[in-house]
């Protein structure tokens, strides 16, 4: 076979790391698996479809112990405070299936959410089904969907995890503001920084 190697589709590094995982959702993709029920910290089951608001949905793949999550999660709470009242639903998903029996158990999730003042859904992604479908690889890894359930932003919360007062580009807040105003989102895709999601082989 003498075909040019460049004619073959390129593979992303994330595909190579997790052969069982889909590539990251393309911008404009429809909200996946929106009817899948997941156990929330309230003890009730919730789906993405139920979590979304009339103007959109913010999905954050997260966990209890990742240092990047610890640095950023106060901003989860601020985002929820500011935008849930504007019709943007919000849910954090814990997909660390290899640590569900220890640091990412439901009991630990409940305690963590209480300690940090979570004001949004926090659910266990059993089997990491949603993480795989979204192509999420990090905690935190953020996906924003508009009122038509289309992906309009993916990536990081902002450009400075360590120093909230030094943030120059609040990616998620800017994306939500632009989405709600009907404007173009300037940075629609950014690099998610964080701990790797702990998938089972």
mmCIF file with all atom_site columns, C-alpha atoms in Angstrom:
data_model
loop_
_atom_site.group_PDB
_atom_site.id
_atom_site.type_symbol
_atom_site.label_atom_id
_atom_site.label_alt_id
_atom_site.label_comp_id
_atom_site.label_asym_id
_atom_site.label_entity_id
_atom_site.label_seq_id
_atom_site.pdbx_PDB_ins_code
_atom_site.Cartn_x
_atom_site.Cartn_y
_atom_site.Cartn_z
_atom_site.occupancy
_atom_site.B_iso_or_equiv
_atom_site.pdbx_formal_charge
_atom_site.auth_seq_id
_atom_site.auth_comp_id
_atom_site.auth_asym_id
_atom_site.auth_atom_id
_atom_site.pdbx_PDB_model_num
ATOM 1   C CA . UNK A 1 1   ? 0.000   0.000  0.000  1.00 0.00 ? 1   UNK A CA 1
ATOM 2   C CA . UNK A 1 2   ? 1.779   3.139  -1.229 1.00 0.00 ? 2   UNK A CA 1
ATOM 3   C CA . UNK A 1 3   ? -0.807  5.689  -0.164 1.00 0.00 ? 3   UNK A CA 1
ATOM 4   C CA . UNK A 1 4   ? 0.603   8.819  1.434  1.00 0.00 ? 4   UNK A CA 1
ATOM 5   C CA . UNK A 1 5   ? 0.560   8.425  5.209  1.00 0.00 ? 5   UNK A CA 1
ATOM 6   C CA . UNK A 1 6   ? -0.785  11.971 5.485  1.00 0.00 ? 6   UNK A CA 1
ATOM 7   C CA . UNK A 1 7   ? -4.027  10.848 3.863  1.00 0.00 ? 7   UNK A CA 1
ATOM 8   C CA . UNK A 1 8   ? -4.924  8.843  6.954  1.00 0.00 ? 8   UNK A CA 1
ATOM 9   C CA . UNK A 1 9   ? -7.034  10.583 9.599  1.00 0.00 ? 9   UNK A CA 1
ATOM 10  C CA . UNK A 1 10  ? -4.914  11.958 12.393 1.00 0.00 ? 10  UNK A CA 1
ATOM 11  C CA . UNK A 1 11  ? -5.519  10.689 15.894 1.00 0.00 ? 11  UNK A CA 1
ATOM 12  C CA . UNK A 1 12  ? -5.621  12.930 18.916 1.00 0.00 ? 12  UNK A CA 1
ATOM 13  C CA . UNK A 1 13  ? -3.373  12.149 21.854 1.00 0.00 ? 13  UNK A CA 1
ATOM 14  C CA . UNK A 1 14  ? -6.515  11.689 23.966 1.00 0.00 ? 14  UNK A CA 1
ATOM 15  C CA . UNK A 1 15  ? -7.642  8.880  21.626 1.00 0.00 ? 15  UNK A CA 1
ATOM 16  C CA . UNK A 1 16  ? -4.319  7.140  22.151 1.00 0.00 ? 16  UNK A CA 1
ATOM 17  C CA . UNK A 1 17  ? -4.471  7.476  25.929 1.00 0.00 ? 17  UNK A CA 1
ATOM 18  C CA . UNK A 1 18  ? -8.030  6.237  26.183 1.00 0.00 ? 18  UNK A CA 1
ATOM 19  C CA . UNK A 1 19  ? -8.809  3.936  23.286 1.00 0.00 ? 19  UNK A CA 1
ATOM 20  C CA . UNK A 1 20  ? -12.355 3.529  24.615 1.00 0.00 ? 20  UNK A CA 1
ATOM 21  C CA . UNK A 1 21  ? -13.025 7.224  24.701 1.00 0.00 ? 21  UNK A CA 1
ATOM 22  C CA . UNK A 1 22  ? -14.544 9.389  22.005 1.00 0.00 ? 22  UNK A CA 1
ATOM 23  C CA . UNK A 1 23  ? -12.688 12.454 20.790 1.00 0.00 ? 23  UNK A CA 1
ATOM 24  C CA . UNK A 1 24  ? -13.669 15.736 22.403 1.00 0.00 ? 24  UNK A CA 1
ATOM 25  C CA . UNK A 1 25  ? -17.075 17.014 21.313 1.00 0.00 ? 25  UNK A CA 1
ATOM 26  C CA . UNK A 1 26  ? -16.921 19.397 18.378 1.00 0.00 ? 26  UNK A CA 1
ATOM 27  C CA . UNK A 1 27  ? -18.332 22.895 18.797 1.00 0.00 ? 27  UNK A CA 1
ATOM 28  C CA . UNK A 1 28  ? -21.915 22.908 17.561 1.00 0.00 ? 28  UNK A CA 1
ATOM 29  C CA . UNK A 1 29  ? -22.493 19.316 18.735 1.00 0.00 ? 29  UNK A CA 1
ATOM 30  C CA . UNK A 1 30  ? -25.824 18.450 20.325 1.00 0.00 ? 30  UNK A CA 1
ATOM 31  C CA . UNK A 1 31  ? -25.966 17.839 24.090 1.00 0.00 ? 31  UNK A CA 1
ATOM 32  C CA . UNK A 1 32  ? -25.195 14.098 24.431 1.00 0.00 ? 32  UNK A CA 1
ATOM 33  C CA . UNK A 1 33  ? -26.842 11.544 26.751 1.00 0.00 ? 33  UNK A CA 1
ATOM 34  C CA . UNK A 1 34  ? -29.207 14.170 28.134 1.00 0.00 ? 34  UNK A CA 1
ATOM 35  C CA . UNK A 1 35  ? -31.655 11.582 29.484 1.00 0.00 ? 35  UNK A CA 1
ATOM 36  C CA . UNK A 1 36  ? -29.124 9.449  31.392 1.00 0.00 ? 36  UNK A CA 1
ATOM 37  C CA . UNK A 1 37  ? -29.988 9.524  35.106 1.00 0.00 ? 37  UNK A CA 1
ATOM 38  C CA . UNK A 1 38  ? -27.144 10.054 37.583 1.00 0.00 ? 38  UNK A CA 1
ATOM 39  C CA . UNK A 1 39  ? -27.139 10.026 41.374 1.00 0.00 ? 39  UNK A CA 1
ATOM 40  C CA . UNK A 1 40  ? -26.820 13.548 42.760 1.00 0.00 ? 40  UNK A CA 1
ATOM 41  C CA . UNK A 1 41  ? -25.558 14.562 46.220 1.00 0.00 ? 41  UNK A CA 1
ATOM 42  C CA . UNK A 1 42  ? -29.178 15.252 47.230 1.00 0.00 ? 42  UNK A CA 1
ATOM 43  C CA . UNK A 1 43  ? -29.865 11.508 47.018 1.00 0.00 ? 43  UNK A CA 1
ATOM 44  C CA . UNK A 1 44  ? -32.033 11.991 43.927 1.00 0.00 ? 44  UNK A CA 1
ATOM 45  C CA . UNK A 1 45  ? -31.269 11.095 40.349 1.00 0.00 ? 45  UNK A CA 1
ATOM 46  C CA . UNK A 1 46  ? -30.793 13.877 37.807 1.00 0.00 ? 46  UNK A CA 1
ATOM 47  C CA . UNK A 1 47  ? -30.133 14.023 34.058 1.00 0.00 ? 47  UNK A CA 1
ATOM 48  C CA . UNK A 1 48  ? -28.505 16.753 31.966 1.00 0.00 ? 48  UNK A CA 1
ATOM 49  C CA . UNK A 1 49  ? -31.924 17.420 30.464 1.00 0.00 ? 49  UNK A CA 1
ATOM 50  C CA . UNK A 1 50  ? -33.316 18.112 33.927 1.00 0.00 ? 50  UNK A CA 1
ATOM 51  C CA . UNK A 1 51  ? -30.319 20.221 34.950 1.00 0.00 ? 51  UNK A CA 1
ATOM 52  C CA . UNK A 1 52  ? -30.438 22.566 31.979 1.00 0.00 ? 52  UNK A CA 1
ATOM 53  C CA . UNK A 1 53  ? -32.082 25.976 32.176 1.00 0.00 ? 53  UNK A CA 1
ATOM 54  C CA . UNK A 1 54  ? -34.169 27.749 29.574 1.00 0.00 ? 54  UNK A CA 1
ATOM 55  C CA . UNK A 1 55  ? -31.074 29.555 28.279 1.00 0.00 ? 55  UNK A CA 1
ATOM 56  C CA . UNK A 1 56  ? -28.470 26.812 28.434 1.00 0.00 ? 56  UNK A CA 1
ATOM 57  C CA . UNK A 1 57  ? -26.417 24.388 30.507 1.00 0.00 ? 57  UNK A CA 1
ATOM 58  C CA . UNK A 1 58  ? -22.907 24.483 31.956 1.00 0.00 ? 58  UNK A CA 1
ATOM 59  C CA . UNK A 1 59  ? -21.385 21.029 32.493 1.00 0.00 ? 59  UNK A CA 1
ATOM 60  C CA . UNK A 1 60  ? -18.177 20.763 34.547 1.00 0.00 ? 60  UNK A CA 1
ATOM 61  C CA . UNK A 1 61  ? -16.301 17.474 34.864 1.00 0.00 ? 61  UNK A CA 1
ATOM 62  C CA . UNK A 1 62  ? -14.871 17.672 38.371 1.00 0.00 ? 62  UNK A CA 1
ATOM 63  C CA . UNK A 1 63  ? -13.982 15.662 41.487 1.00 0.00 ? 63  UNK A CA 1
ATOM 64  C CA . UNK A 1 64  ? -13.156 16.032 45.184 1.00 0.00 ? 64  UNK A CA 1
ATOM 65  C CA . UNK A 1 65  ? -9.369  16.082 45.453 1.00 0.00 ? 65  UNK A CA 1
ATOM 66  C CA . UNK A 1 66  ? -7.659  17.387 42.302 1.00 0.00 ? 66  UNK A CA 1
ATOM 67  C CA . UNK A 1 67  ? -5.541  20.453 43.199 1.00 0.00 ? 67  UNK A CA 1
ATOM 68  C CA . UNK A 1 68  ? -6.755  22.225 40.040 1.00 0.00 ? 68  UNK A CA 1
ATOM 69  C CA . UNK A 1 69  ? -10.379 21.702 41.096 1.00 0.00 ? 69  UNK A CA 1
ATOM 70  C CA . UNK A 1 70  ? -9.564  22.966 44.607 1.00 0.00 ? 70  UNK A CA 1
ATOM 71  C CA . UNK A 1 71  ? -8.094  26.154 43.102 1.00 0.00 ? 71  UNK A CA 1
ATOM 72  C CA . UNK A 1 72  ? -10.966 26.767 40.690 1.00 0.00 ? 72  UNK A CA 1
ATOM 73  C CA . UNK A 1 73  ? -14.087 25.549 42.497 1.00 0.00 ? 73  UNK A CA 1
ATOM 74  C CA . UNK A 1 74  ? -14.850 28.811 44.300 1.00 0.00 ? 74  UNK A CA 1
ATOM 75  C CA . UNK A 1 75  ? -15.421 30.141 40.788 1.00 0.00 ? 75  UNK A CA 1
ATOM 76  C CA . UNK A 1 76  ? -17.927 27.319 40.125 1.00 0.00 ? 76  UNK A CA 1
ATOM 77  C CA . UNK A 1 77  ? -19.978 28.761 42.996 1.00 0.00 ? 77  UNK A CA 1
ATOM 78  C CA . UNK A 1 78  ? -19.671 32.327 41.654 1.00 0.00 ? 78  UNK A CA 1
ATOM 79  C CA . UNK A 1 79  ? -20.756 31.226 38.179 1.00 0.00 ? 79  UNK A CA 1
ATOM 80  C CA . UNK A 1 80  ? -23.764 29.386 39.622 1.00 0.00 ? 80  UNK A CA 1
ATOM 81  C CA . UNK A 1 81  ? -24.736 32.428 41.707 1.00 0.00 ? 81  UNK A CA 1
ATOM 82  C CA . UNK A 1 82  ? -24.533 34.754 38.748 1.00 0.00 ? 82  UNK A CA 1
ATOM 83  C CA . UNK A 1 83  ? -26.021 32.703 35.919 1.00 0.00 ? 83  UNK A CA 1
ATOM 84  C CA . UNK A 1 84  ? -28.522 30.166 37.265 1.00 0.00 ? 84  UNK A CA 1
ATOM 85  C CA . UNK A 1 85  ? -30.915 33.066 37.872 1.00 0.00 ? 85  UNK A CA 1
ATOM 86  C CA . UNK A 1 86  ? -30.406 34.025 34.210 1.00 0.00 ? 86  UNK A CA 1
ATOM 87  C CA . UNK A 1 87  ? -31.641 30.648 33.003 1.00 0.00 ? 87  UNK A CA 1
ATOM 88  C CA . UNK A 1 88  ? -28.327 28.824 32.636 1.00 0.00 ? 88  UNK A CA 1
ATOM 89  C CA . UNK A 1 89  ? -28.424 25.480 34.442 1.00 0.00 ? 89  UNK A CA 1
ATOM 90  C CA . UNK A 1 90  ? -25.285 24.025 35.978 1.00 0.00 ? 90  UNK A CA 1
ATOM 91  C CA . UNK A 1 91  ? -24.076 20.573 36.899 1.00 0.00 ? 91  UNK A CA 1
ATOM 92  C CA . UNK A 1 92  ? -20.710 19.175 38.010 1.00 0.00 ? 92  UNK A CA 1
ATOM 93  C CA . UNK A 1 93  ? -19.998 15.527 37.187 1.00 0.00 ? 93  UNK A CA 1
ATOM 94  C CA . UNK A 1 94  ? -17.553 13.248 38.989 1.00 0.00 ? 94  UNK A CA 1
ATOM 95  C CA . UNK A 1 95  ? -16.261 10.656 36.499 1.00 0.00 ? 95  UNK A CA 1
ATOM 96  C CA . UNK A 1 96  ? -13.256 9.326  38.478 1.00 0.00 ? 96  UNK A CA 1
ATOM 97  C CA . UNK A 1 97  ? -14.509 5.744  38.358 1.00 0.00 ? 97  UNK A CA 1
ATOM 98  C CA . UNK A 1 98  ? -11.324 4.193  39.758 1.00 0.00 ? 98  UNK A CA 1
ATOM 99  C CA . UNK A 1 99  ? -11.713 6.235  42.979 1.00 0.00 ? 99  UNK A CA 1
ATOM 100 C CA . UNK A 1 100 ? -15.504 5.943  43.458 1.00 0.00 ? 100 UNK A CA 1
ATOM 101 C CA . UNK A 1 101 ? -14.728 3.438  46.230 1.00 0.00 ? 101 UNK A CA 1
ATOM 102 C CA . UNK A 1 102 ? -12.478 5.873  48.085 1.00 0.00 ? 102 UNK A CA 1
ATOM 103 C CA . UNK A 1 103 ? -11.838 9.637  47.734 1.00 0.00 ? 103 UNK A CA 1
ATOM 104 C CA . UNK A 1 104 ? -14.583 10.158 45.142 1.00 0.00 ? 104 UNK A CA 1
ATOM 105 C CA . UNK A 1 105 ? -17.341 8.166  46.836 1.00 0.00 ? 105 UNK A CA 1
ATOM 106 C CA . UNK A 1 106 ? -20.833 9.630  47.068 1.00 0.00 ? 106 UNK A CA 1
ATOM 107 C CA . UNK A 1 107 ? -20.377 10.248 50.807 1.00 0.00 ? 107 UNK A CA 1
ATOM 108 C CA . UNK A 1 108 ? -17.149 12.147 50.113 1.00 0.00 ? 108 UNK A CA 1
ATOM 109 C CA . UNK A 1 109 ? -18.862 14.081 47.311 1.00 0.00 ? 109 UNK A CA 1
ATOM 110 C CA . UNK A 1 110 ? -21.644 15.137 49.707 1.00 0.00 ? 110 UNK A CA 1
ATOM 111 C CA . UNK A 1 111 ? -19.159 16.242 52.368 1.00 0.00 ? 111 UNK A CA 1
ATOM 112 C CA . UNK A 1 112 ? -17.013 18.098 49.844 1.00 0.00 ? 112 UNK A CA 1
ATOM 113 C CA . UNK A 1 113 ? -19.978 19.931 48.318 1.00 0.00 ? 113 UNK A CA 1
ATOM 114 C CA . UNK A 1 114 ? -21.206 20.961 51.754 1.00 0.00 ? 114 UNK A CA 1
ATOM 115 C CA . UNK A 1 115 ? -17.782 22.214 52.821 1.00 0.00 ? 115 UNK A CA 1
ATOM 116 C CA . UNK A 1 116 ? -17.333 24.229 49.622 1.00 0.00 ? 116 UNK A CA 1
ATOM 117 C CA . UNK A 1 117 ? -20.867 25.633 49.485 1.00 0.00 ? 117 UNK A CA 1
ATOM 118 C CA . UNK A 1 118 ? -21.874 24.045 46.183 1.00 0.00 ? 118 UNK A CA 1
ATOM 119 C CA . UNK A 1 119 ? -25.065 25.674 44.902 1.00 0.00 ? 119 UNK A CA 1
ATOM 120 C CA . UNK A 1 120 ? -25.557 23.447 41.839 1.00 0.00 ? 120 UNK A CA 1
ATOM 121 C CA . UNK A 1 121 ? -26.014 19.764 40.988 1.00 0.00 ? 121 UNK A CA 1
ATOM 122 C CA . UNK A 1 122 ? -23.056 17.473 41.704 1.00 0.00 ? 122 UNK A CA 1
ATOM 123 C CA . UNK A 1 123 ? -23.597 13.974 40.351 1.00 0.00 ? 123 UNK A CA 1
ATOM 124 C CA . UNK A 1 124 ? -21.704 10.715 39.947 1.00 0.00 ? 124 UNK A CA 1
ATOM 125 C CA . UNK A 1 125 ? -21.065 9.735  36.335 1.00 0.00 ? 125 UNK A CA 1
ATOM 126 C CA . UNK A 1 126 ? -21.338 5.981  36.829 1.00 0.00 ? 126 UNK A CA 1
ATOM 127 C CA . UNK A 1 127 ? -19.015 4.106  34.459 1.00 0.00 ? 127 UNK A CA 1
ATOM 128 C CA . UNK A 1 128 ? -17.721 7.519  33.306 1.00 0.00 ? 128 UNK A CA 1
ATOM 129 C CA . UNK A 1 129 ? -20.227 7.236  30.461 1.00 0.00 ? 129 UNK A CA 1
ATOM 130 C CA . UNK A 1 130 ? -20.660 10.959 30.002 1.00 0.00 ? 130 UNK A CA 1
ATOM 131 C CA . UNK A 1 131 ? -16.957 11.758 30.285 1.00 0.00 ? 131 UNK A CA 1
ATOM 132 C CA . UNK A 1 132 ? -16.260 9.264  27.507 1.00 0.00 ? 132 UNK A CA 1
ATOM 133 C CA . UNK A 1 133 ? -19.086 10.573 25.331 1.00 0.00 ? 133 UNK A CA 1
ATOM 134 C CA . UNK A 1 134 ? -17.975 14.202 25.811 1.00 0.00 ? 134 UNK A CA 1
ATOM 135 C CA . UNK A 1 135 ? -14.311 13.341 25.263 1.00 0.00 ? 135 UNK A CA 1
ATOM 136 C CA . UNK A 1 136 ? -13.537 14.984 28.602 1.00 0.00 ? 136 UNK A CA 1
ATOM 137 C CA . UNK A 1 137 ? -10.036 14.258 29.902 1.00 0.00 ? 137 UNK A CA 1
ATOM 138 C CA . UNK A 1 138 ? -9.401  16.669 32.789 1.00 0.00 ? 138 UNK A CA 1
ATOM 139 C CA . UNK A 1 139 ? -10.790 17.914 36.074 1.00 0.00 ? 139 UNK A CA 1
ATOM 140 C CA . UNK A 1 140 ? -12.006 20.547 35.601 1.00 0.00 ? 140 UNK A CA 1
ATOM 141 C CA . UNK A 1 141 ? -13.165 20.280 31.970 1.00 0.00 ? 141 UNK A CA 1
ATOM 142 C CA . UNK A 1 142 ? -16.024 22.608 31.046 1.00 0.00 ? 142 UNK A CA 1
ATOM 143 C CA . UNK A 1 143 ? -18.721 22.417 28.354 1.00 0.00 ? 143 UNK A CA 1
ATOM 144 C CA . UNK A 1 144 ? -21.329 25.131 27.719 1.00 0.00 ? 144 UNK A CA 1
ATOM 145 C CA . UNK A 1 145 ? -24.502 24.460 25.731 1.00 0.00 ? 145 UNK A CA 1
ATOM 146 C CA . UNK A 1 146 ? -26.921 27.106 24.509 1.00 0.00 ? 146 UNK A CA 1
ATOM 147 C CA . UNK A 1 147 ? -30.729 27.168 24.603 1.00 0.00 ? 147 UNK A CA 1
ATOM 148 C CA . UNK A 1 148 ? -30.807 24.946 21.486 1.00 0.00 ? 148 UNK A CA 1
ATOM 149 C CA . UNK A 1 149 ? -28.637 22.333 23.271 1.00 0.00 ? 149 UNK A CA 1
ATOM 150 C CA . UNK A 1 150 ? -25.650 23.057 21.020 1.00 0.00 ? 150 UNK A CA 1
ATOM 151 C CA . UNK A 1 151 ? -22.065 23.181 22.323 1.00 0.00 ? 151 UNK A CA 1
ATOM 152 C CA . UNK A 1 152 ? -20.781 26.764 22.196 1.00 0.00 ? 152 UNK A CA 1
ATOM 153 C CA . UNK A 1 153 ? -17.747 26.637 24.522 1.00 0.00 ? 153 UNK A CA 1
ATOM 154 C CA . UNK A 1 154 ? -15.373 23.972 25.832 1.00 0.00 ? 154 UNK A CA 1
ATOM 155 C CA . UNK A 1 155 ? -12.196 24.085 27.879 1.00 0.00 ? 155 UNK A CA 1
ATOM 156 C CA . UNK A 1 156 ? -11.007 25.900 31.004 1.00 0.00 ? 156 UNK A CA 1
ATOM 157 C CA . UNK A 1 157 ? -12.818 28.111 33.542 1.00 0.00 ? 157 UNK A CA 1
ATOM 158 C CA . UNK A 1 158 ? -10.420 31.031 33.001 1.00 0.00 ? 158 UNK A CA 1
ATOM 159 C CA . UNK A 1 159 ? -6.746  31.755 32.379 1.00 0.00 ? 159 UNK A CA 1
ATOM 160 C CA . UNK A 1 160 ? -5.434  31.712 35.957 1.00 0.00 ? 160 UNK A CA 1
ATOM 161 C CA . UNK A 1 161 ? -6.289  28.857 38.327 1.00 0.00 ? 161 UNK A CA 1
ATOM 162 C CA . UNK A 1 162 ? -3.879  29.930 41.049 1.00 0.00 ? 162 UNK A CA 1
ATOM 163 C CA . UNK A 1 163 ? -4.701  33.635 41.323 1.00 0.00 ? 163 UNK A CA 1
ATOM 164 C CA . UNK A 1 164 ? -8.367  34.594 40.871 1.00 0.00 ? 164 UNK A CA 1
ATOM 165 C CA . UNK A 1 165 ? -7.491  38.298 41.126 1.00 0.00 ? 165 UNK A CA 1
ATOM 166 C CA . UNK A 1 166 ? -5.014  37.975 38.227 1.00 0.00 ? 166 UNK A CA 1
ATOM 167 C CA . UNK A 1 167 ? -7.519  36.494 35.750 1.00 0.00 ? 167 UNK A CA 1
ATOM 168 C CA . UNK A 1 168 ? -7.352  38.363 32.441 1.00 0.00 ? 168 UNK A CA 1
ATOM 169 C CA . UNK A 1 169 ? -9.626  36.076 30.441 1.00 0.00 ? 169 UNK A CA 1
ATOM 170 C CA . UNK A 1 170 ? -12.649 34.683 32.326 1.00 0.00 ? 170 UNK A CA 1
ATOM 171 C CA . UNK A 1 171 ? -13.434 32.267 29.488 1.00 0.00 ? 171 UNK A CA 1
ATOM 172 C CA . UNK A 1 172 ? -16.637 30.738 30.848 1.00 0.00 ? 172 UNK A CA 1
ATOM 173 C CA . UNK A 1 173 ? -18.180 33.986 32.115 1.00 0.00 ? 173 UNK A CA 1
ATOM 174 C CA . UNK A 1 174 ? -17.331 35.729 28.825 1.00 0.00 ? 174 UNK A CA 1
ATOM 175 C CA . UNK A 1 175 ? -18.789 32.810 26.849 1.00 0.00 ? 175 UNK A CA 1
ATOM 176 C CA . UNK A 1 176 ? -22.037 32.842 28.853 1.00 0.00 ? 176 UNK A CA 1
ATOM 177 C CA . UNK A 1 177 ? -22.354 36.621 28.559 1.00 0.00 ? 177 UNK A CA 1
ATOM 178 C CA . UNK A 1 178 ? -21.837 36.462 24.785 1.00 0.00 ? 178 UNK A CA 1
ATOM 179 C CA . UNK A 1 179 ? -24.247 33.523 24.466 1.00 0.00 ? 179 UNK A CA 1
ATOM 180 C CA . UNK A 1 180 ? -26.979 35.317 26.420 1.00 0.00 ? 180 UNK A CA 1
ATOM 181 C CA . UNK A 1 181 ? -26.492 38.502 24.381 1.00 0.00 ? 181 UNK A CA 1
ATOM 182 C CA . UNK A 1 182 ? -26.528 36.612 21.077 1.00 0.00 ? 182 UNK A CA 1
ATOM 183 C CA . UNK A 1 183 ? -22.934 37.635 20.323 1.00 0.00 ? 183 UNK A CA 1
ATOM 184 C CA . UNK A 1 184 ? -20.030 35.608 18.952 1.00 0.00 ? 184 UNK A CA 1
ATOM 185 C CA . UNK A 1 185 ? -17.940 33.879 21.622 1.00 0.00 ? 185 UNK A CA 1
ATOM 186 C CA . UNK A 1 186 ? -14.356 35.122 21.205 1.00 0.00 ? 186 UNK A CA 1
ATOM 187 C CA . UNK A 1 187 ? -12.630 32.120 22.789 1.00 0.00 ? 187 UNK A CA 1
ATOM 188 C CA . UNK A 1 188 ? -14.948 29.182 22.058 1.00 0.00 ? 188 UNK A CA 1
ATOM 189 C CA . UNK A 1 189 ? -12.338 26.470 22.654 1.00 0.00 ? 189 UNK A CA 1
ATOM 190 C CA . UNK A 1 190 ? -9.501  26.586 25.191 1.00 0.00 ? 190 UNK A CA 1
ATOM 191 C CA . UNK A 1 191 ? -7.163  24.015 26.678 1.00 0.00 ? 191 UNK A CA 1
ATOM 192 C CA . UNK A 1 192 ? -8.553  22.274 29.755 1.00 0.00 ? 192 UNK A CA 1
ATOM 193 C CA . UNK A 1 193 ? -5.872  22.120 32.459 1.00 0.00 ? 193 UNK A CA 1
ATOM 194 C CA . UNK A 1 194 ? -6.154  19.771 35.409 1.00 0.00 ? 194 UNK A CA 1
ATOM 195 C CA . UNK A 1 195 ? -5.758  16.239 36.688 1.00 0.00 ? 195 UNK A CA 1
ATOM 196 C CA . UNK A 1 196 ? -6.520  13.413 34.294 1.00 0.00 ? 196 UNK A CA 1
ATOM 197 C CA . UNK A 1 197 ? -9.965  11.826 34.747 1.00 0.00 ? 197 UNK A CA 1
ATOM 198 C CA . UNK A 1 198 ? -9.406  8.415  36.319 1.00 0.00 ? 198 UNK A CA 1
ATOM 199 C CA . UNK A 1 199 ? -10.962 6.017  33.807 1.00 0.00 ? 199 UNK A CA 1
ATOM 200 C CA . UNK A 1 200 ? -11.023 2.260  34.246 1.00 0.00 ? 200 UNK A CA 1
ATOM 201 C CA . UNK A 1 201 ? -9.384  0.367  31.377 1.00 0.00 ? 201 UNK A CA 1
#
